[in-house]
Amino acid sequence: MRPKILYSLFSNIISIKGIGPKYAKLIERLCGKYLVDLIFHKPAAYIDRRNNPKICDLKNDTIATLIVKIDSHTPAFNKRMPYRITCSDESGQISIVYFNMRGPYIKKILPIGSKRVISGKIETYKDSFQMTHPHHIADIKEFDKIKSIECIYPLTAGLTSRSIQKAINSSLEITDELPEWIPESVLKNNKWISWSKSVRKLHNPDKIYENHSSPHLERLVFDELLSHQLTIRLIKNKINKIKGNKLEQKGILTEKLKTLLDFKLTNDQIKSIDEISDDLNSENKMLRLLQGDVGSGKTIVALFSILQSIENSKRSVLMAPTELLAEQHFNTINMYANELGLSCSLITSSTRKNHNFDSDILIGTHALFQESVEFVDIGIVVIDEQHKFGVHQRILLSEKVGNECDILLMTATPIPRTLELASYGDMDISKIHEKPKNRKNIITKSVNINKVEDLKLALRKKIKNNEKIYWVCPLVDDSEKLALQSVNSRLSDLRNYFNEGEVDMVHGQMSQDQKNKIMENFSSGNTKILIATSVIEVGIDDPDATVMIIENAERYGLSQLHQLRGRVGRGKNQSSCILLFYGPLSETAKRRITIMKETNDGFKIAEEDLDIRGSGEILGSRQSGVPEFKLSNLDIHKHLLEMAREEALNIVNTDPTLKTDRGKALKILLHLFKNEVAIDYLKSG
């Protein structure tokens, strides 16, 4: 239940005077339905209107606020001509210019002989100063009503910055001071003021700060990050206390598996297996993330954990986001399961009729948990490509499979440390940096589209050597709006050059049966060149595929380029990746391509990708399990994230149930940022 002190902040925005249902709906679409959502709607920029010069001191391309006398009106003679008002002060003249404005209205707001305050951008025209469509016009008596520093807000159609500012100020009028949850020493060291004063300063600043990183904003950002980190730490603290299945390392199946492997495990694989094994052997529930670069051997590590579960008479579940990836895991794991005398079932929408939930190992898509099936005796659940799972989703998953069930999440997308802290603090993390010892680095080259005919000639030699090629295009069909290569166009082009049967295509708009048939032909070697969209980013593993061509490479992010590149280089032959680009390249595109050519290290690439794109874009795409913050910008506020993490750890260590006075204030903080899930965890013991 929400604390009484927050009732006003969580009032519906329609309670604000002057806001009706239509306007309320627009605001809700923009930022949320509560007053607190409005208050946390951060300005995107500020306009400084403190420049109040005389006309003679004006400078071009600046913002100025002037007191002027209205001297004359010169109406427009036609629609293409502006309506011009001549104004003056004791030092000179300036014109106010309007286009497509009604004359009677202009005469009403700017009557001849009156004095007015005008504020806007200064321009020059024929060696004279002018202000086109002033931002503000007011009677001289209302000079003080023009804000010296004006907030500019992110908007949606039907709203203006001025109307949002008015609604926010109305919300602030009924905002009470809240109990302080930040220690006095921290406030003092950072020159922070109270929460209430901070939100008022955010929307009514008295100066403009560099990067808009003012002390009052930093305090609010810290509040948001602390709320999030505290939620994560409280959940982790609770998980650590949950009794799990004690799955002992007996070595019956795991040792036998080692003898079946035709390769030597890397040091990172061994370390990860040991870390997971220790978790499984513990009486506490496991929640661990296994990070491994493309082709680093995560599936084998997962198999060891699956076998440890089976050694303790428990079944295991592995879930993948796509049928392609689920089938890939099934093919790999089932091969070893047969040798070990274990049963393994593939459970997807395509195999619905043949579902066997009694197998030792269940492998499938999300359909595994959408079916009306009660899992019995599950020891461990492994989830691949986990980045779609945020904290809340992980909680729901635990409830589905049983709180005592151990959970291992895997990702082939190395996660930068900043995003690690932001989203995965409730989990222990294992990392596989090393590639298998027989795995060669992929040679990456960039090729201009002008050289595509030379590229085709080189591919003939690859095909004669029984090598296979992936050719990735960004679109399925041609687009009039986007000058990008499509799968269909490239298919027609390559079939004119190679034998028709040697070239085929696969994309997400095909049925699963169609995709399966095409992939079987490619695996068998009937198809030599597979043209595809990024649908092949995960789930395809063919050791004979040695060439990856990515067309319009300049349009892809670093991490996606790296993921696609990782589809080759899985056999004994040297593999290569061709970044086929259309010039001229932007500086960002040049940097991406250079990085791809310089390194095969996915962890380094992830950090570079974060640096290039910024956290905002990554949060909204690749790392969809990472929370979206209203106030925080992880590119700017990394230091505050670290600080919030340390403070959250300290709180959980000293006051794990939030019973102290500060703990009670922190509960208000959790509610303020809608992290009630942490409160629920506290209530559940």
XYZ file of C-alpha atoms in Angstrom:
685
model
C 0.000 0.000 0.000
C 1.342 3.414 -1.002
C 2.313 5.738 1.935
C -0.173 8.532 2.671
C 2.482 11.198 2.132
C 2.606 10.208 -1.575
C -1.148 10.372 -2.198
C -1.010 13.856 -3.758
C 1.955 12.950 -5.987
C 0.088 9.923 -7.279
C -3.088 11.869 -8.024
C -4.264 11.629 -11.606
C -3.137 14.562 -13.747
C -6.764 15.344 -14.511
C -6.965 16.664 -10.929
C -4.862 19.689 -11.985
C -6.951 22.804 -12.531
C -7.377 23.559 -16.233
C -6.568 20.037 -17.474
C -9.509 18.227 -19.055
C -9.808 14.624 -20.322
C -8.399 15.381 -23.788
C -5.339 17.211 -22.457
C -4.834 14.619 -19.721
C -4.699 11.866 -22.340
C -1.961 13.731 -24.239
C 0.120 14.184 -21.086
C -0.364 10.531 -20.134
C 0.892 9.521 -23.570
C 3.908 11.782 -23.102
C 5.073 10.895 -19.625
C 2.440 9.088 -17.509
C -0.865 9.600 -15.727
C 0.281 10.803 -12.282
C 1.525 14.161 -11.011
C 4.829 12.512 -10.122
C 5.242 11.521 -13.787
C 4.912 15.180 -14.746
C 7.380 16.249 -12.068
C 9.919 13.692 -13.326
C 9.461 14.845 -16.937
C 12.954 16.280 -17.330
C 13.580 19.357 -19.519
C 15.469 18.496 -22.706
C 17.088 21.934 -22.871
C 17.014 25.445 -21.422
C 16.776 28.876 -23.064
C 18.666 31.646 -21.303
C 16.658 34.884 -21.469
C 18.825 36.787 -18.985
C 20.392 38.861 -21.790
C 18.569 42.247 -21.509
C 20.670 44.645 -23.655
C 19.871 47.942 -25.358
C 19.168 47.665 -29.088
C 22.536 49.218 -29.931
C 24.297 46.401 -28.055
C 22.486 43.509 -29.787
C 24.440 40.657 -31.368
C 23.287 38.472 -34.236
C 22.175 34.889 -33.539
C 21.623 35.409 -29.795
C 18.583 35.270 -27.525
C 17.617 38.620 -26.059
C 14.810 40.079 -23.948
C 14.084 43.747 -24.743
C 11.845 46.585 -23.580
C 10.710 48.439 -26.710
C 8.234 51.094 -27.857
C 5.954 50.140 -30.761
C 6.466 52.796 -33.459
C 4.663 51.641 -36.601
C 3.080 48.722 -38.499
C 3.819 47.771 -42.115
C 1.290 45.139 -43.201
C 2.183 42.501 -45.794
C 1.132 43.330 -49.390
C 0.949 39.640 -50.332
C 1.266 36.219 -48.694
C 4.966 35.978 -49.440
C 5.739 39.272 -47.693
C 6.106 39.559 -43.902
C 4.123 41.794 -41.585
C 6.707 44.161 -40.078
C 6.464 46.170 -36.824
C 9.068 48.853 -36.177
C 10.132 49.193 -32.515
C 12.696 51.268 -30.688
C 14.392 52.196 -27.463
C 16.600 55.215 -26.741
C 19.559 53.540 -28.460
C 18.121 52.332 -31.775
C 15.520 50.442 -33.791
C 14.536 46.779 -34.313
C 11.804 45.142 -36.403
C 9.410 42.430 -35.295
C 8.548 40.175 -38.219
C 5.553 37.871 -38.678
C 4.665 35.569 -41.568
C 1.088 34.460 -42.291
C -0.279 36.261 -39.232
C -3.606 38.080 -38.982
C -3.198 41.870 -38.937
C -5.977 42.629 -36.444
C -4.422 40.222 -33.910
C -0.979 41.804 -34.293
C -2.400 45.298 -33.824
C -4.142 44.126 -30.678
C -1.056 42.669 -28.991
C 1.336 45.350 -30.289
C -0.612 48.663 -30.351
C 1.276 51.683 -31.656
C 2.688 53.860 -28.892
C 2.687 51.085 -26.268
C 5.703 49.647 -24.503
C 6.232 45.905 -24.666
C 8.638 43.275 -23.456
C 9.738 41.026 -26.336
C 11.996 37.981 -26.141
C 13.361 35.885 -28.977
C 16.214 35.249 -31.393
C 18.080 38.222 -32.850
C 18.738 38.179 -36.602
C 20.071 40.695 -39.124
C 18.362 41.707 -42.374
C 19.829 44.356 -44.659
C 22.157 45.524 -41.873
C 19.244 45.965 -39.449
C 18.212 43.887 -36.443
C 14.965 41.931 -36.440
C 13.154 39.363 -34.323
C 11.007 36.882 -36.261
C 7.974 35.535 -34.406
C 9.054 36.469 -30.845
C 8.912 33.669 -28.300
C 7.289 35.983 -25.752
C 5.399 39.302 -25.851
C 4.167 40.930 -22.646
C 3.097 44.250 -21.208
C 5.992 46.057 -19.527
C 4.269 45.479 -16.167
C 4.640 41.707 -16.776
C 8.396 41.795 -17.339
C 8.996 39.528 -14.360
C 6.593 36.926 -15.743
C 8.953 36.126 -18.594
C 11.198 33.471 -17.120
C 14.861 34.373 -17.172
C 15.635 30.711 -17.875
C 12.976 28.825 -19.806
C 12.621 25.031 -19.837
C 12.162 23.238 -23.158
C 10.479 19.852 -22.731
C 10.170 16.720 -24.871
C 6.690 16.939 -26.407
C 4.002 15.084 -28.296
C 1.549 16.503 -30.840
C -0.956 18.833 -29.189
C 1.317 19.969 -26.337
C 3.688 22.926 -25.950
C 6.612 23.460 -23.595
C 4.743 26.373 -22.042
C 1.647 24.286 -21.316
C 3.743 21.478 -19.840
C 5.618 23.959 -17.663
C 2.298 25.327 -16.380
C 1.027 21.814 -15.538
C 4.310 20.951 -13.800
C 4.252 24.123 -11.704
C 0.674 23.342 -10.668
C 1.871 19.892 -9.576
C 4.782 21.380 -7.644
C 2.424 23.660 -5.703
C 0.878 20.652 -3.966
C 4.152 18.726 -3.573
C 5.137 18.186 0.044
C 8.609 17.803 1.442
C 9.492 14.126 1.902
C 11.528 12.476 4.663
C 15.226 12.516 3.767
C 16.704 9.160 2.720
C 20.178 10.440 1.837
C 22.637 10.768 4.755
C 23.544 14.327 5.728
C 27.227 13.722 4.966
C 26.428 12.665 1.383
C 24.220 15.731 0.856
C 26.943 18.019 2.192
C 29.795 16.449 0.197
C 27.867 16.762 -3.062
C 26.255 20.144 -2.303
C 22.814 18.590 -2.712
C 19.582 20.079 -1.407
C 16.363 18.338 -0.359
C 14.198 16.325 -2.780
C 11.417 18.927 -2.806
C 13.777 21.841 -3.485
C 15.576 19.790 -6.146
C 12.456 19.102 -8.236
C 11.513 22.787 -8.019
C 14.999 23.823 -9.172
C 14.850 21.289 -11.995
C 11.885 23.080 -13.537
C 12.686 26.596 -12.368
C 16.495 26.937 -12.502
C 18.355 30.135 -11.655
C 21.323 29.329 -13.929
C 22.326 26.988 -16.735
C 24.850 24.277 -15.954
C 27.267 22.564 -18.318
C 25.698 19.361 -19.764
C 22.649 20.312 -17.674
C 24.304 18.327 -14.875
C 23.289 20.614 -12.025
C 23.588 19.605 -8.351
C 19.775 19.431 -8.059
C 19.504 17.168 -11.113
C 22.345 14.981 -9.862
C 20.557 14.534 -6.561
C 17.367 13.417 -8.353
C 19.362 11.099 -10.635
C 21.005 9.577 -7.572
C 17.549 9.062 -6.046
C 16.376 7.229 -9.163
C 19.499 5.068 -9.385
C 19.468 4.357 -5.647
C 15.839 3.261 -5.858
C 16.690 0.916 -8.717
C 19.882 -0.462 -7.171
C 18.200 -0.915 -3.796
C 15.387 -2.847 -5.496
C 17.925 -5.123 -7.141
C 19.915 -5.659 -3.932
C 16.796 -6.383 -1.840
C 15.639 -8.938 -4.403
C 19.090 -10.510 -4.506
C 19.180 -10.584 -0.717
C 15.833 -12.391 -0.705
C 16.912 -14.820 -3.442
C 20.055 -15.658 -1.482
C 17.866 -16.730 1.427
C 15.509 -18.877 -0.657
C 16.176 -22.540 -0.137
C 16.958 -24.162 -3.445
C 17.537 -27.692 -4.633
C 20.872 -28.899 -3.290
C 22.251 -30.484 -6.465
C 25.501 -32.193 -5.570
C 28.362 -32.569 -8.025
C 28.485 -36.390 -8.195
C 30.531 -36.669 -11.378
C 28.514 -39.594 -12.746
C 27.461 -37.909 -15.998
C 29.670 -34.803 -15.962
C 32.904 -36.808 -15.934
C 31.607 -39.063 -18.704
C 30.768 -35.989 -20.796
C 34.403 -34.837 -20.588
C 35.487 -38.093 -22.266
C 32.989 -37.524 -25.099
C 34.270 -34.058 -25.978
C 36.603 -33.901 -28.975
C 38.064 -30.624 -27.735
C 39.695 -29.277 -24.600
C 37.672 -26.952 -22.400
C 39.089 -23.421 -22.074
C 40.134 -22.054 -18.696
C 37.133 -19.693 -18.703
C 34.765 -22.589 -19.449
C 36.238 -24.613 -16.573
C 35.979 -21.635 -14.216
C 32.345 -21.003 -15.216
C 31.434 -24.684 -14.818
C 32.960 -24.667 -11.323
C 31.140 -21.441 -10.318
C 27.803 -22.815 -11.495
C 28.483 -26.188 -9.868
C 29.191 -24.510 -6.514
C 25.895 -22.603 -6.799
C 23.974 -25.786 -7.606
C 25.649 -27.596 -4.731
C 24.551 -24.836 -2.351
C 21.289 -25.003 -0.432
C 20.411 -21.532 -1.719
C 18.676 -20.771 -4.999
C 20.967 -19.938 -7.945
C 20.384 -16.953 -10.212
C 23.464 -16.587 -12.418
C 24.220 -14.928 -15.746
C 26.692 -16.615 -18.101
C 28.211 -14.108 -20.495
C 30.148 -15.489 -23.415
C 31.168 -14.094 -26.728
C 29.816 -15.589 -29.948
C 31.224 -19.107 -30.330
C 32.832 -19.193 -26.859
C 31.153 -22.481 -25.894
C 28.346 -21.451 -23.535
C 26.124 -24.385 -24.561
C 28.648 -26.923 -23.309
C 28.959 -25.069 -20.003
C 25.175 -25.127 -19.704
C 25.143 -28.854 -20.472
C 27.437 -29.543 -17.508
C 24.968 -27.743 -15.212
C 22.066 -29.675 -16.783
C 23.838 -32.977 -16.151
C 24.546 -32.065 -12.532
C 20.801 -31.547 -12.092
C 20.026 -34.927 -13.687
C 22.609 -36.622 -11.445
C 20.340 -35.563 -8.575
C 17.205 -37.084 -10.174
C 15.970 -33.714 -11.416
C 14.966 -32.802 -14.948
C 16.267 -29.733 -16.765
C 14.773 -27.095 -19.057
C 16.553 -24.964 -21.681
C 14.617 -22.118 -23.268
C 15.632 -20.120 -26.359
C 13.932 -17.076 -27.952
C 13.550 -18.574 -31.476
C 12.800 -21.976 -32.954
C 16.035 -21.810 -34.959
C 18.100 -21.372 -31.809
C 16.078 -23.996 -29.882
C 16.686 -26.511 -32.683
C 20.388 -25.656 -32.696
C 20.624 -26.332 -28.953
C 18.628 -29.537 -29.351
C 20.920 -30.859 -32.091
C 24.012 -30.168 -29.986
C 22.708 -31.439 -26.643
C 20.751 -34.425 -27.991
C 23.924 -35.780 -29.611
C 25.592 -35.988 -26.184
C 22.393 -37.052 -24.405
C 22.133 -40.153 -26.620
C 25.698 -41.109 -25.730
C 24.898 -40.634 -22.046
C 21.670 -42.653 -22.183
C 19.426 -39.631 -21.520
C 16.179 -38.567 -23.158
C 15.895 -35.123 -24.752
C 12.785 -33.440 -26.220
C 12.342 -30.388 -28.464
C 9.203 -28.451 -27.532
C 8.150 -25.659 -29.905
C 4.943 -24.601 -31.613
C 6.049 -26.677 -34.632
C 6.430 -29.852 -32.531
C 3.231 -29.322 -30.493
C 1.857 -32.774 -31.349
C 4.972 -34.579 -30.187
C 5.491 -32.848 -26.853
C 7.080 -35.139 -24.282
C 7.350 -33.487 -20.900
C 8.748 -36.614 -19.263
C 12.192 -36.364 -20.864
C 15.336 -35.726 -18.816
C 16.055 -32.575 -20.821
C 13.361 -30.268 -22.239
C 14.478 -27.774 -24.891
C 12.134 -25.249 -26.447
C 10.979 -21.691 -26.982
C 8.927 -19.437 -24.684
C 6.046 -21.787 -25.470
C 7.497 -23.962 -22.727
C 6.061 -21.605 -20.137
C 2.977 -20.530 -22.011
C 1.586 -24.026 -22.160
C -0.783 -25.077 -19.415
C 1.832 -27.457 -18.081
C 2.919 -27.965 -14.522
C 6.606 -28.768 -14.364
C 7.563 -31.459 -11.891
C 11.030 -32.157 -10.491
C 12.805 -29.411 -12.418
C 16.287 -28.812 -11.034
C 17.544 -26.060 -13.316
C 16.158 -23.761 -16.000
C 18.617 -22.396 -18.577
C 17.504 -19.376 -20.610
C 19.515 -18.349 -23.661
C 19.653 -14.829 -25.093
C 18.292 -13.553 -21.786
C 18.500 -9.814 -22.619
C 14.744 -9.605 -23.056
C 14.308 -10.442 -19.385
C 14.287 -7.574 -16.928
C 14.120 -7.903 -13.132
C 10.321 -8.213 -13.095
C 10.357 -10.883 -15.805
C 12.930 -12.880 -13.864
C 10.684 -12.788 -10.808
C 7.705 -14.030 -12.832
C 9.836 -16.811 -14.294
C 10.906 -17.934 -10.829
C 7.290 -18.087 -9.753
C 6.387 -20.205 -12.796
C 9.080 -22.864 -12.351
C 9.100 -22.775 -8.556
C 11.113 -20.545 -6.258
C 13.460 -23.391 -5.323
C 14.465 -23.976 -8.959
C 17.954 -22.825 -9.991
C 18.124 -20.435 -12.946
C 21.026 -19.935 -15.351
C 20.715 -17.173 -17.939
C 23.023 -16.940 -20.944
C 23.845 -14.197 -23.398
C 26.117 -14.046 -26.419
C 26.024 -10.276 -26.202
C 28.813 -9.168 -23.854
C 27.399 -6.525 -21.545
C 29.321 -3.313 -20.763
C 29.957 -2.757 -17.064
C 27.626 0.254 -16.915
C 24.690 -1.819 -18.163
C 25.741 -4.695 -15.913
C 25.344 -2.472 -12.874
C 22.101 -1.001 -14.179
C 20.259 -4.251 -14.696
C 22.014 -7.374 -13.504
C 22.909 -6.587 -9.917
C 20.458 -9.218 -8.665
C 22.537 -11.903 -10.345
C 25.941 -13.494 -10.009
C 27.927 -13.321 -13.241
C 30.301 -15.732 -14.982
C 32.232 -14.643 -18.072
C 33.835 -16.595 -20.910
C 36.390 -14.413 -22.657
C 38.430 -17.166 -24.314
C 37.517 -18.809 -27.591
C 38.031 -22.572 -28.007
C 41.718 -23.269 -28.650
C 41.103 -24.554 -32.190
C 39.002 -21.527 -33.101
C 40.709 -19.076 -35.494
C 40.068 -15.347 -35.467
C 37.824 -14.230 -38.318
C 39.549 -11.993 -40.861
C 37.371 -8.921 -41.400
C 37.618 -6.688 -44.477
C 35.613 -3.757 -45.806
C 34.652 -3.665 -49.496
C 32.960 -0.849 -51.426
C 29.821 -1.893 -53.318
C 31.644 -0.837 -56.516
C 33.800 -3.969 -56.115
C 30.847 -6.384 -55.796
C 31.648 -8.103 -59.118
C 35.180 -8.889 -57.891
C 33.600 -10.256 -54.702
C 31.331 -12.593 -56.685
C 34.369 -13.919 -58.570
C 36.157 -14.668 -55.274
C 33.075 -16.539 -54.024
C 33.282 -18.955 -56.971
C 36.632 -20.156 -55.640
C 35.130 -20.632 -52.147
C 32.283 -22.731 -53.535
C 34.731 -24.921 -55.528
C 36.484 -25.543 -52.198
C 33.135 -26.751 -50.687
C 32.859 -23.690 -48.471
C 29.513 -22.001 -47.768
C 28.584 -18.342 -47.684
C 26.111 -16.206 -45.752
C 25.002 -12.993 -47.460
C 23.036 -10.692 -45.129
C 20.811 -7.858 -46.398
C 18.887 -5.361 -44.228
C 15.502 -5.658 -46.024
C 13.257 -8.458 -47.310
C 11.749 -6.396 -50.158
C 12.875 -3.267 -51.970
C 11.788 0.018 -50.433
C 11.097 3.332 -52.155
C 11.950 5.208 -48.959
C 15.120 3.340 -47.963
C 18.089 3.007 -50.281
C 19.023 -0.392 -48.884
C 19.624 -3.751 -50.492
C 16.848 -6.338 -50.151
C 17.081 -10.107 -49.892
C 14.843 -10.569 -52.950
C 16.900 -8.225 -55.159
C 20.188 -9.804 -54.150
C 18.713 -13.291 -54.724
C 17.799 -12.381 -58.329
C 21.244 -10.853 -58.856
C 23.198 -13.857 -57.533
C 21.053 -16.433 -59.349
C 22.034 -14.719 -62.590
C 25.690 -15.216 -61.687
C 25.730 -18.612 -59.933
C 23.750 -21.784 -60.625
C 20.160 -21.245 -59.465
C 20.259 -24.219 -57.046
C 23.394 -22.884 -55.373
C 21.651 -19.766 -54.035
C 18.639 -19.503 -51.732
C 17.217 -17.092 -49.166
C 15.681 -17.147 -45.689
C 13.909 -14.398 -43.754
C 11.526 -13.856 -40.853
C 8.396 -13.554 -43.023
C 8.653 -17.222 -44.050
C 6.817 -20.028 -42.285
C 8.808 -22.255 -39.962
C 8.467 -25.189 -42.364
C 9.882 -23.085 -45.219
C 12.820 -21.949 -43.082
C 13.528 -25.509 -41.899
C 13.599 -26.849 -45.482
C 15.948 -24.092 -46.660
C 18.267 -24.580 -43.687
C 18.360 -28.356 -44.323
C 19.423 -27.716 -47.919
C 22.150 -25.357 -46.707
C 23.367 -27.812 -44.061
C 23.486 -30.670 -46.571
C 25.515 -28.557 -49.020
C 22.909 -28.368 -51.766
C 22.705 -24.625 -51.188
C 26.088 -22.866 -51.230
C 25.062 -19.236 -50.693
C 22.345 -18.370 -48.196
C 20.960 -14.853 -48.510
C 19.232 -13.737 -45.334
C 18.146 -10.909 -43.117
C 19.536 -10.637 -39.590
C 17.233 -13.595 -38.727
C 20.448 -15.615 -38.798
C 21.983 -13.476 -36.041
C 21.356 -16.313 -33.584
C 20.651 -19.987 -33.913
C 22.668 -21.024 -36.966
C 25.865 -23.007 -36.575
C 27.377 -24.540 -39.717
C 31.100 -25.433 -39.559
C 31.389 -25.340 -43.373
C 30.216 -21.710 -43.521
C 33.397 -19.663 -43.853
C 32.299 -16.358 -45.383
C 29.904 -13.793 -43.915
C 28.990 -10.887 -46.212
C 27.049 -8.060 -44.550
C 25.581 -5.693 -47.129
C 24.909 -2.083 -46.130
C 27.268 -2.735 -43.212
C 27.345 1.002 -42.522
C 23.712 0.746 -41.283
C 24.344 -1.813 -38.525
C 25.448 -1.276 -34.922
C 28.739 -2.740 -33.742
C 27.236 -5.471 -31.592
C 24.943 -6.680 -34.378
C 27.848 -6.737 -36.846
C 29.801 -8.809 -34.334
C 26.866 -11.175 -33.747
C 26.480 -11.745 -37.489
C 30.206 -12.260 -37.936
C 30.089 -14.945 -35.247
C 27.946 -17.180 -37.498
C 31.152 -18.217 -39.297
C 34.493 -19.370 -37.979
C 33.081 -22.495 -36.345
C 35.030 -25.030 -38.396
C 38.688 -25.802 -39.123
C 39.025 -23.553 -42.184
C 39.971 -19.897 -41.988
C 36.838 -17.727 -42.078
C 36.308 -14.170 -43.211
C 33.742 -11.411 -42.843
C 33.168 -8.892 -45.642
C 31.625 -5.557 -44.666
C 30.062 -4.463 -47.953
C 29.399 -0.735 -47.703
C 27.845 2.047 -49.759
C 29.819 5.267 -49.643
C 30.407 7.941 -48.658
C 30.709 6.766 -45.052
C 29.922 8.917 -42.028
C 32.617 9.289 -39.369
C 30.622 6.980 -37.071
C 30.336 4.308 -39.780
C 34.088 4.569 -40.468
C 34.793 4.085 -36.767
C 32.525 1.024 -36.536
C 34.117 -0.623 -39.554
C 37.635 0.139 -38.283
C 36.859 -1.431 -34.885
C 35.427 -4.544 -36.552
C 38.612 -4.958 -38.591
C 40.855 -4.407 -35.564
C 39.360 -6.829 -33.027
C 37.349 -10.046 -32.588
C 36.893 -9.398 -28.847
C 33.153 -9.081 -28.194
C 33.650 -7.531 -24.746
C 35.808 -4.755 -26.205
C 33.300 -4.269 -29.032
C 30.429 -3.972 -26.522
C 32.244 -1.166 -24.684
C 32.989 0.611 -27.980
C 29.350 0.209 -29.030
C 28.213 1.808 -25.787
C 30.666 4.663 -26.344
C 29.484 5.267 -29.930
C 25.725 4.825 -29.581
C 25.300 5.858 -25.979
C 23.263 3.973 -23.412
C 19.952 5.468 -24.594
C 19.914 3.675 -27.913
C 21.232 0.422 -26.481
C 18.683 0.436 -23.672
C 15.923 0.714 -26.187
C 17.055 -2.066 -28.477
C 19.649 -4.687 -27.793
C 19.457 -4.690 -24.017
C 15.706 -4.585 -23.698
C 15.813 -6.017 -20.193
C 17.659 -2.930 -18.996
C 15.348 -0.358 -17.364
C 14.452 2.947 -18.960
C 15.221 5.822 -16.638
C 13.273 9.091 -16.553
C 16.063 11.250 -15.151
C 19.287 9.307 -15.493
C 21.576 9.332 -18.500
C 24.077 6.517 -18.020
C 26.518 8.154 -20.436
C 26.808 11.142 -18.085
C 25.897 9.630 -14.713
C 28.104 6.502 -14.546
C 29.725 7.791 -11.366
C 26.328 8.177 -9.703
C 25.413 4.606 -10.682
C 28.563 3.333 -8.953
C 27.772 5.503 -5.946
C 24.164 4.258 -5.808
C 25.338 0.652 -6.022
C 27.708 1.084 -3.072
C 25.042 2.857 -1.042
C 22.471 0.127 -1.803
C 24.940 -2.550 -0.679
C 25.553 -0.637 2.539
C 21.808 -0.286 3.211
C 21.114 -3.999 2.670
C 24.027 -4.937 4.926
C 22.984 -2.618 7.778
C 19.188 -2.494 7.461
C 18.024 -5.405 5.241
C 14.355 -5.080 6.222
C 14.293 -1.232 6.146
C 13.033 -0.988 9.727
C 15.024 2.081 10.812
C 13.817 5.663 10.361
C 15.990 5.945 7.300
C 14.679 2.572 6.116
C 11.116 3.898 6.305
C 12.165 6.933 4.247
C 13.779 4.571 1.718
C 10.476 2.701 1.364
C 8.944 6.038 0.322
C 11.750 6.379 -2.245
C 10.962 2.912 -3.654
C 7.282 3.824 -4.007
C 8.190 7.195 -5.527
C 9.959 5.462 -8.437
C 7.355 2.673 -8.648
C 9.676 -0.061 -7.399
C 6.992 -1.633 -5.213
C 8.252 -5.089 -6.183
C 11.027 -4.603 -3.611
C 8.443 -3.716 -0.939
C 6.512 -6.877 -1.825
C 9.666 -8.915 -1.369
C 10.202 -7.397 2.066
C 6.619 -8.215 3.063
C 7.017 -11.817 1.950
C 9.794 -12.255 4.467
